[in-house]
mmCIF file of N, CA and C in Angstrom:
data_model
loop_
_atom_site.group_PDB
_atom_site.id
_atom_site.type_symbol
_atom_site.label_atom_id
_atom_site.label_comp_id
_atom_site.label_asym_id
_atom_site.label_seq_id
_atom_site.Cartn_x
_atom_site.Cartn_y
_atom_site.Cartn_z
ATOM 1 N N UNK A 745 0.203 15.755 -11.870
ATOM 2 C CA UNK A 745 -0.307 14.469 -12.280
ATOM 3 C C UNK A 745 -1.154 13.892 -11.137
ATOM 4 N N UNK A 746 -2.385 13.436 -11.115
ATOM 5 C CA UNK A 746 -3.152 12.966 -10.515
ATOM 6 C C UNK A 746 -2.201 11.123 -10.310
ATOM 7 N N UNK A 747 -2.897 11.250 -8.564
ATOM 8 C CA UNK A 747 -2.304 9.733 -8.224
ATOM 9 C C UNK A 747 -3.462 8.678 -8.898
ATOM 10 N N UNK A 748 -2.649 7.329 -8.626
ATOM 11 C CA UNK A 748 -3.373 6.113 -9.295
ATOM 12 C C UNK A 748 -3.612 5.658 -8.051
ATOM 13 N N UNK A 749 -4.897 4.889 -7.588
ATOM 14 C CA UNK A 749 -5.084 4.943 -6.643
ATOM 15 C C UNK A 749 -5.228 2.963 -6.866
ATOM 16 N N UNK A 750 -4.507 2.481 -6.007
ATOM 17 C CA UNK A 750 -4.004 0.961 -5.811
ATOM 18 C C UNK A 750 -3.972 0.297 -4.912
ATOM 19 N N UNK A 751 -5.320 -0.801 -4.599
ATOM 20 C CA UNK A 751 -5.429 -1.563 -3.480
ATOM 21 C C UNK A 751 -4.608 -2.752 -2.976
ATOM 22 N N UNK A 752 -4.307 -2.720 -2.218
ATOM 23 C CA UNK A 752 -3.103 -3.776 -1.777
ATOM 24 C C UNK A 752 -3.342 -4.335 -1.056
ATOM 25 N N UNK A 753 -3.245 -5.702 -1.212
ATOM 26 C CA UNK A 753 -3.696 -6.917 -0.058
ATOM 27 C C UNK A 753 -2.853 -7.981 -0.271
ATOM 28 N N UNK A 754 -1.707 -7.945 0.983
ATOM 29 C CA UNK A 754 -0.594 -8.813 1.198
ATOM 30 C C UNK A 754 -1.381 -10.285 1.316
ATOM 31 N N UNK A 755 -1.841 -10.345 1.801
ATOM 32 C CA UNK A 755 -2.732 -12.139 2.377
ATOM 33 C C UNK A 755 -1.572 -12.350 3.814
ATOM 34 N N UNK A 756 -1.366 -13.805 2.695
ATOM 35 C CA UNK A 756 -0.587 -14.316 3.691
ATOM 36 C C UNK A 756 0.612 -14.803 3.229
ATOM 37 N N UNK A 757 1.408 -15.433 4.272
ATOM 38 C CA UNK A 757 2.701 -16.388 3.709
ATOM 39 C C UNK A 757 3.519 -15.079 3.023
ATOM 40 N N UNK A 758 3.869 -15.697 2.022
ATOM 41 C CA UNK A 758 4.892 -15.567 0.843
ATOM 42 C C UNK A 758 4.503 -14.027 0.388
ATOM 43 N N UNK A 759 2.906 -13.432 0.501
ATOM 44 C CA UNK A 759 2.356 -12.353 0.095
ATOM 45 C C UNK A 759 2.736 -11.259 0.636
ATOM 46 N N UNK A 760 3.117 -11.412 1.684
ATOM 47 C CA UNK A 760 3.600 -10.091 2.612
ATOM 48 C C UNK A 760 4.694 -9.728 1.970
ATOM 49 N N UNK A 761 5.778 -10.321 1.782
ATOM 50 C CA UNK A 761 7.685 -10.775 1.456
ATOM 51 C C UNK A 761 7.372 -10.083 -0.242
ATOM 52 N N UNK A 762 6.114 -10.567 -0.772
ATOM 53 C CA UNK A 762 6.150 -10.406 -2.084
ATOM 54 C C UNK A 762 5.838 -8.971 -2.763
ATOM 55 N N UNK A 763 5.100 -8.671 -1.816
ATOM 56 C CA UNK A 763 3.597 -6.913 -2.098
ATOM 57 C C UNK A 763 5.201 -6.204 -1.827
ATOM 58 N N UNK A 764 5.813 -6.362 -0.472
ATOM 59 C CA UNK A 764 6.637 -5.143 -0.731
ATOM 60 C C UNK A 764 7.914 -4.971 -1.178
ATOM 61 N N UNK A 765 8.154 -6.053 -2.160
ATOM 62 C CA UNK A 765 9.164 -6.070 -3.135
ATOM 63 C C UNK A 765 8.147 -5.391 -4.396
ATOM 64 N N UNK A 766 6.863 -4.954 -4.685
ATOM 65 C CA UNK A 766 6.425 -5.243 -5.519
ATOM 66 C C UNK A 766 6.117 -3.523 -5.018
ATOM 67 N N UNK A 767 5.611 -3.060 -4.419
ATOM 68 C CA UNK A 767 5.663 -1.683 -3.606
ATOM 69 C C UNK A 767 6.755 -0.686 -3.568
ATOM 70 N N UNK A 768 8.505 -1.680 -4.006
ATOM 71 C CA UNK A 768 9.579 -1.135 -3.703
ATOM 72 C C UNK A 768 9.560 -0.789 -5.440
ATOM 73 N N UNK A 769 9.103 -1.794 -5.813
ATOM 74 C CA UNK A 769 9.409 -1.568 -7.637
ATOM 75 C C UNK A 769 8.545 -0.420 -7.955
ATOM 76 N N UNK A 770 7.166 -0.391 -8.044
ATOM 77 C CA UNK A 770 6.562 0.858 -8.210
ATOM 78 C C UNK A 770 6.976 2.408 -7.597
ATOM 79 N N UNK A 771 7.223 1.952 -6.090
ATOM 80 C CA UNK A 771 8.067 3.229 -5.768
ATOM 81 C C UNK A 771 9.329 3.910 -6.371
ATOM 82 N N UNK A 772 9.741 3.196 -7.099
ATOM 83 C CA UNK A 772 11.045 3.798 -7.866
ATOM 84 C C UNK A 772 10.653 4.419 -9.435
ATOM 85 N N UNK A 773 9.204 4.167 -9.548
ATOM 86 C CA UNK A 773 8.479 4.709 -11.129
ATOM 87 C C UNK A 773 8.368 6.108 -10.956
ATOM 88 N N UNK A 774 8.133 6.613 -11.643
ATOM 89 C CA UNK A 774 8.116 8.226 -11.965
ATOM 90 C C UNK A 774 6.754 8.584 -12.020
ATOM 91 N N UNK A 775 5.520 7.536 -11.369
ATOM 92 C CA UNK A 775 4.096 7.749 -11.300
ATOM 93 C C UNK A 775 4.106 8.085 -10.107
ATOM 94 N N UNK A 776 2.598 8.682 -9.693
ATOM 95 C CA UNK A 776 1.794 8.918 -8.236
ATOM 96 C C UNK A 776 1.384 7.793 -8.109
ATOM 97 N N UNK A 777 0.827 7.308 -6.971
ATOM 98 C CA UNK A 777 0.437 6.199 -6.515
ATOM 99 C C UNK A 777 0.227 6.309 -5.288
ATOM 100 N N UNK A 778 -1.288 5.816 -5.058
ATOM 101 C CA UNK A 778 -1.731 5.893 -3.470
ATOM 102 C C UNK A 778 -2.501 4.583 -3.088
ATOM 103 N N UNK A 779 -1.603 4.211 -2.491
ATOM 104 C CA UNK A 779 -1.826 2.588 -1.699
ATOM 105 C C UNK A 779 -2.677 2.293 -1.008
ATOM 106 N N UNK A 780 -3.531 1.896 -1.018
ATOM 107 C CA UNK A 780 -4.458 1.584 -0.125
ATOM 108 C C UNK A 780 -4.682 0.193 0.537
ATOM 109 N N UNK A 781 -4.218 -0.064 1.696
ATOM 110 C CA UNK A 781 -4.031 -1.490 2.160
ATOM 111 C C UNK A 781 -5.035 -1.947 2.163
ATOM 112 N N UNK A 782 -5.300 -3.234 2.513
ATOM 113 C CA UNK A 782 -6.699 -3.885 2.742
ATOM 114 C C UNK A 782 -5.822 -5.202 3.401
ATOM 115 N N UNK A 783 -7.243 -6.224 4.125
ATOM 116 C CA UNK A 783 -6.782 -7.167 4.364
ATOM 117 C C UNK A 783 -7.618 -8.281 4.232
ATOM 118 N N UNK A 784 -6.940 -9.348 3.651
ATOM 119 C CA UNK A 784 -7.984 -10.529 3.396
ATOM 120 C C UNK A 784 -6.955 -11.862 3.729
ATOM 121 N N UNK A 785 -7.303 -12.891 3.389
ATOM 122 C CA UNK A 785 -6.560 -14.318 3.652
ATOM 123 C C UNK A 785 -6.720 -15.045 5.137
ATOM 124 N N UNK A 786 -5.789 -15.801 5.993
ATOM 125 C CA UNK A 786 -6.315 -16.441 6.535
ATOM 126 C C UNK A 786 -5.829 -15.710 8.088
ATOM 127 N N UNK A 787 -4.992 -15.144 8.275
ATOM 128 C CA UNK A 787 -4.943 -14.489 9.141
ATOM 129 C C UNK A 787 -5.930 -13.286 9.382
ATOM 130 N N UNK A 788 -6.478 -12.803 8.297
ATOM 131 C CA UNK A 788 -7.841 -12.200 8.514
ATOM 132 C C UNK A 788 -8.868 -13.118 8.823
ATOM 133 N N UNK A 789 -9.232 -14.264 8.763
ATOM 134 C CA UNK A 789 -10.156 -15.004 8.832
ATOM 135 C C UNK A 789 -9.915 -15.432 10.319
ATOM 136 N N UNK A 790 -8.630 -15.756 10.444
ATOM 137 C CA UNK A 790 -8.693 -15.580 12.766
ATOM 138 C C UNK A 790 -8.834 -14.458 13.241
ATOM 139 N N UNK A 791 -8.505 -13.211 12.322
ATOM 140 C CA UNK A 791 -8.450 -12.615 13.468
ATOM 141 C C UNK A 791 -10.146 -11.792 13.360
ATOM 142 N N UNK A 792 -10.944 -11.330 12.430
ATOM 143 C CA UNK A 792 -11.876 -11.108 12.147
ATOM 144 C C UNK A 792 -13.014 -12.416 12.101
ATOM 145 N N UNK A 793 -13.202 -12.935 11.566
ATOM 146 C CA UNK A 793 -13.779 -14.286 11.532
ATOM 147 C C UNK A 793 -14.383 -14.791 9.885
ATOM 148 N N UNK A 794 -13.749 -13.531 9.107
ATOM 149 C CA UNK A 794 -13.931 -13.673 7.689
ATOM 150 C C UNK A 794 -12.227 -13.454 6.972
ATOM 151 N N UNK A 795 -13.006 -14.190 5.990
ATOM 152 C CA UNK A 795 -11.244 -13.830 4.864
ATOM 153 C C UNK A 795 -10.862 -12.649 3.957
ATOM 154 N N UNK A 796 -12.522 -12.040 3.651
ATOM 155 C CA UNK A 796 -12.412 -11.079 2.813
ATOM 156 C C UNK A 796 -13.795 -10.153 3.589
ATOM 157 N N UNK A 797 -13.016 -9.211 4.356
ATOM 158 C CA UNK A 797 -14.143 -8.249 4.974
ATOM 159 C C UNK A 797 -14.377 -6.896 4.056
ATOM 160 N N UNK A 798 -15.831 -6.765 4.175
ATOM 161 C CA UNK A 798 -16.193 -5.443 3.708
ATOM 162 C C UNK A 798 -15.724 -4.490 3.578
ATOM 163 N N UNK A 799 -15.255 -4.592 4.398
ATOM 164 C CA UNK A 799 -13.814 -3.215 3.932
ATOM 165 C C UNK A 799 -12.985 -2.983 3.205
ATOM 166 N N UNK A 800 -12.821 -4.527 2.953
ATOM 167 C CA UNK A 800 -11.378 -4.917 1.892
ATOM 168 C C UNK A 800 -12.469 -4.546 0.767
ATOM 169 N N UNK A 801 -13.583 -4.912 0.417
ATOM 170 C CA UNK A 801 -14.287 -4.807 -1.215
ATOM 171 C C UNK A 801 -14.678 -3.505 -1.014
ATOM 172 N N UNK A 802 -14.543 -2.481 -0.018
ATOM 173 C CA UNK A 802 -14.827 -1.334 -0.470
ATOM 174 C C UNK A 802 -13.772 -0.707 -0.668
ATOM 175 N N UNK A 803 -12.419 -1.065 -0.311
ATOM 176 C CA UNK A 803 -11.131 -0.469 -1.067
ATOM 177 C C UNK A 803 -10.622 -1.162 -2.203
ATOM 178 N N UNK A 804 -10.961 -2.212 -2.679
ATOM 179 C CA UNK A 804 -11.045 -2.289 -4.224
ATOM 180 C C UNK A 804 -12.072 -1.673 -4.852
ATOM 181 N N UNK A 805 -13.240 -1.445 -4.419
ATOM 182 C CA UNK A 805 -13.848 -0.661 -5.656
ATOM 183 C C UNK A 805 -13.893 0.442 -5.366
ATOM 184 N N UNK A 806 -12.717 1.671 -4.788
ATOM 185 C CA UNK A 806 -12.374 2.585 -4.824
ATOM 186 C C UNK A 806 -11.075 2.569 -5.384
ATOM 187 N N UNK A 807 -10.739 1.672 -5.963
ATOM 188 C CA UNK A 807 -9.044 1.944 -6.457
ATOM 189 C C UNK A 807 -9.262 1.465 -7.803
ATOM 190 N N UNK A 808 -8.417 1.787 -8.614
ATOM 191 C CA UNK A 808 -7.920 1.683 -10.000
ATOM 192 C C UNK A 808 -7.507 0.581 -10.400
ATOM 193 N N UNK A 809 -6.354 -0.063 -9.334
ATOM 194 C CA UNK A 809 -5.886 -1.338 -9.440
ATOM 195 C C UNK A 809 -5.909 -2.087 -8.429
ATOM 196 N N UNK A 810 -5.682 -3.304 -8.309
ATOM 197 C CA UNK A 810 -5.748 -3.965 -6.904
ATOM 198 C C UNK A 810 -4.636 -4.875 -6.974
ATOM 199 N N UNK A 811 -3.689 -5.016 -6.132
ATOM 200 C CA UNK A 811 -1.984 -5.510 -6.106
ATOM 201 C C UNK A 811 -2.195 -7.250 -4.835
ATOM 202 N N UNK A 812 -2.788 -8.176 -5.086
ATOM 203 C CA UNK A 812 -3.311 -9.188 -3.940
ATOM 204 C C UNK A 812 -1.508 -10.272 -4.203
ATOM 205 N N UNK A 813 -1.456 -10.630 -2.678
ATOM 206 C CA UNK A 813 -0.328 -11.440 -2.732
ATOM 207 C C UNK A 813 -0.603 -12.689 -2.449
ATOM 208 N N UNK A 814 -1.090 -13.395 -1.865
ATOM 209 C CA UNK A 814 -1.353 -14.794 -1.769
ATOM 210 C C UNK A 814 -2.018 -15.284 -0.367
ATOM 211 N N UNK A 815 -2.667 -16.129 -0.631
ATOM 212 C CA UNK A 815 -3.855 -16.494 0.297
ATOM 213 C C UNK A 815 -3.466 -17.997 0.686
ATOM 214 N N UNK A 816 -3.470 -18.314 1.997
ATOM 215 C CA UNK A 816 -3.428 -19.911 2.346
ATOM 216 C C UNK A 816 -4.535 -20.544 1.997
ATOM 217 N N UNK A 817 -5.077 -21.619 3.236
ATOM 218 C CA UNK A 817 -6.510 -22.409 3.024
ATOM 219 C C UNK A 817 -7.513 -21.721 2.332
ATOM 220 N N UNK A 818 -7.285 -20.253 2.327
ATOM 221 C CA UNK A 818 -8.870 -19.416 2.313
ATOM 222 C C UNK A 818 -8.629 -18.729 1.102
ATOM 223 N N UNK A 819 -7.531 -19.372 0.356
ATOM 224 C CA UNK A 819 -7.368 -18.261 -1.299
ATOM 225 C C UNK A 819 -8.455 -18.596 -1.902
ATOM 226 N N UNK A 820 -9.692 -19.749 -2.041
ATOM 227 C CA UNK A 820 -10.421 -19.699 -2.849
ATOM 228 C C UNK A 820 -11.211 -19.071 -2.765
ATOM 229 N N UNK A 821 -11.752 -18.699 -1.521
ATOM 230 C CA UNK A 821 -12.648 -17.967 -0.697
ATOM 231 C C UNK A 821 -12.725 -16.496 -1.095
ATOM 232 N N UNK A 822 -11.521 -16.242 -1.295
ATOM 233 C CA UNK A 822 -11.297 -14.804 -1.333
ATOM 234 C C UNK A 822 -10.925 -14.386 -2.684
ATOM 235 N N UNK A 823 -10.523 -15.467 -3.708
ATOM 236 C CA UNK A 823 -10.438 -15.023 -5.147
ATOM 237 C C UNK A 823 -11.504 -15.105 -5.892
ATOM 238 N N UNK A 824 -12.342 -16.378 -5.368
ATOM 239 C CA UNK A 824 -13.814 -16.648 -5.952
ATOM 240 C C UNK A 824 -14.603 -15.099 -5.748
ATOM 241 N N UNK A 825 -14.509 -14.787 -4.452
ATOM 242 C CA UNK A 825 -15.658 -13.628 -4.364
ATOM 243 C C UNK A 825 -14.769 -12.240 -5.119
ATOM 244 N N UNK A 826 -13.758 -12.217 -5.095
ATOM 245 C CA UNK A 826 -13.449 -10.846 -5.782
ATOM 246 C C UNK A 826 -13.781 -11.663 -6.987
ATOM 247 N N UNK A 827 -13.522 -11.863 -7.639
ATOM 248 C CA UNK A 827 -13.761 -12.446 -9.235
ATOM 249 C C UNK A 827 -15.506 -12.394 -9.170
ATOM 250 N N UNK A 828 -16.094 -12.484 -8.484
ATOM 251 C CA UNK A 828 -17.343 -12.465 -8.315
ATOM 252 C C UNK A 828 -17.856 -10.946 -8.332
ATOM 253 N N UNK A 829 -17.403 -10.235 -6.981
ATOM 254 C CA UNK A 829 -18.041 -9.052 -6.629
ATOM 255 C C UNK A 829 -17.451 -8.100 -8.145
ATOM 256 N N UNK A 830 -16.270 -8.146 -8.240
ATOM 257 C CA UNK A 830 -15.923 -7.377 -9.563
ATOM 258 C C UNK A 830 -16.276 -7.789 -10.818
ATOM 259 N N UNK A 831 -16.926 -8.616 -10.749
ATOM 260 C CA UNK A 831 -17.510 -9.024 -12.471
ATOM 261 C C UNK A 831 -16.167 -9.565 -13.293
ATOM 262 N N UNK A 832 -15.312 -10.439 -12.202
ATOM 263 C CA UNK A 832 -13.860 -10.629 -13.689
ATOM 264 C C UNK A 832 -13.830 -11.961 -13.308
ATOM 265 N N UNK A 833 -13.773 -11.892 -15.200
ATOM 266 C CA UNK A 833 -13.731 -13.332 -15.339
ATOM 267 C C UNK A 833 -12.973 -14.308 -16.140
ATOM 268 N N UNK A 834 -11.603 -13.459 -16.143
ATOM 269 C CA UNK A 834 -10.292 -14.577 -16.599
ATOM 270 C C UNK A 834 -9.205 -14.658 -15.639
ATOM 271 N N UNK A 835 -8.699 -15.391 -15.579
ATOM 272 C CA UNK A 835 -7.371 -15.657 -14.826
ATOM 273 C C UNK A 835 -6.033 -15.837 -15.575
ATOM 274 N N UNK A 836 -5.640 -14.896 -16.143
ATOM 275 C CA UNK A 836 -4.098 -14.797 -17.134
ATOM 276 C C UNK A 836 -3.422 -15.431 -16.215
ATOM 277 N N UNK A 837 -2.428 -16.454 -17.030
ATOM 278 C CA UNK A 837 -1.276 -16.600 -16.221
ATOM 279 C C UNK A 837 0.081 -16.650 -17.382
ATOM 280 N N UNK A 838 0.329 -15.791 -17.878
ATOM 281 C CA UNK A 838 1.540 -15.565 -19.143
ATOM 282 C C UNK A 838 2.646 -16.500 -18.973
ATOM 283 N N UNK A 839 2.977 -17.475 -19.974
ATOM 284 C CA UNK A 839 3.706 -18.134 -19.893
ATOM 285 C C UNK A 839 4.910 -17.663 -21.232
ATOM 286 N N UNK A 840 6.289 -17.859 -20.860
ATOM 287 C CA UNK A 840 7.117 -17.142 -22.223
ATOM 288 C C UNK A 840 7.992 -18.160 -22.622
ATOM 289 N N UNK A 841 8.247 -19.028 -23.751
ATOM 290 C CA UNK A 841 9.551 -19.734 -24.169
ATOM 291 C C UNK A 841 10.873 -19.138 -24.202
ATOM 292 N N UNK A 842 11.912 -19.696 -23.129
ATOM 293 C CA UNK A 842 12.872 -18.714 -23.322
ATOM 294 C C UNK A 842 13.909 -19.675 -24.211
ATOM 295 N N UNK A 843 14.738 -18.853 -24.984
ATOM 296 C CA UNK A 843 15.585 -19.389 -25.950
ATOM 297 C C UNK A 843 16.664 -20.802 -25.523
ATOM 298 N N UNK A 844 16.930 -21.736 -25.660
ATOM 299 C CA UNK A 844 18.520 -22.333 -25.194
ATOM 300 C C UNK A 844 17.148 -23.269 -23.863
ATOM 301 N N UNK A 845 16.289 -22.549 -23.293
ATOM 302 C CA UNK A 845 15.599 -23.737 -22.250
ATOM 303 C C UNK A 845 14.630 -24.311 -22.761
ATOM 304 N N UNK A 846 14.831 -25.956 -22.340
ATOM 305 C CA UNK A 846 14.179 -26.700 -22.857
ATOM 306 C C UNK A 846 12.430 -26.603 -22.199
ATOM 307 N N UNK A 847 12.151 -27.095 -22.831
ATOM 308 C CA UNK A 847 10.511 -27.109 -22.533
ATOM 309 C C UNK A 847 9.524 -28.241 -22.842
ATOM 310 N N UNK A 848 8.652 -28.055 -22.374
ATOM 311 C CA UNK A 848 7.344 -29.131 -22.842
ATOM 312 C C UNK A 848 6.582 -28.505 -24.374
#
């Protein structure tokens, strides 16, 4: 079986804690999968002087999927232009009624 090839970009904060709970779940699937890190958010932006470097958009548009965890001050920065450079242009956010909880 050929691997799926899946760009991964922790950010920041909460994103790091989150990608590899999310890394641990796929690793337990019965697929190939080849990770490809990248880095964007705001600790890329000190330490490079950008939030989303060239490098990072050339390992999303070499991968299949792209796995992003969360961005501080600079998430707009960096979701605007991927939503940009990749031509996508919805933002799902699935919401589910669960039975017995109340709701709006």
């Amino acid at each position: 079986m050929k691997s799926m090839k899946i760009a991964v970009i922790p950010g920041d904060g909460i994103g790091v804690e989150v990608m590899e709970a999310a890394l641990h779940v796929l690793d337990s699937l019965d697929m190939e999968f080849e990770f490809m890190e990248a880095d964007a958010g705001d600790a890329c932006l000190e330490r490079t002087g950008t939030a989303l470097p060239e490098e990072t958009l050339e390992v999303v548009g070499e991968s299949r999927a792209t796995l992003f965890g969360a961005a501080g001050e600079s998430a707009a920065d960096v979701i605007v232009r991927l939503r940009r450079e990749f031509d996508l242009f919805a933002n799902l956010r699935p919401v589910k009624s669960l039975p017995g909880v109340p709701c709006l």
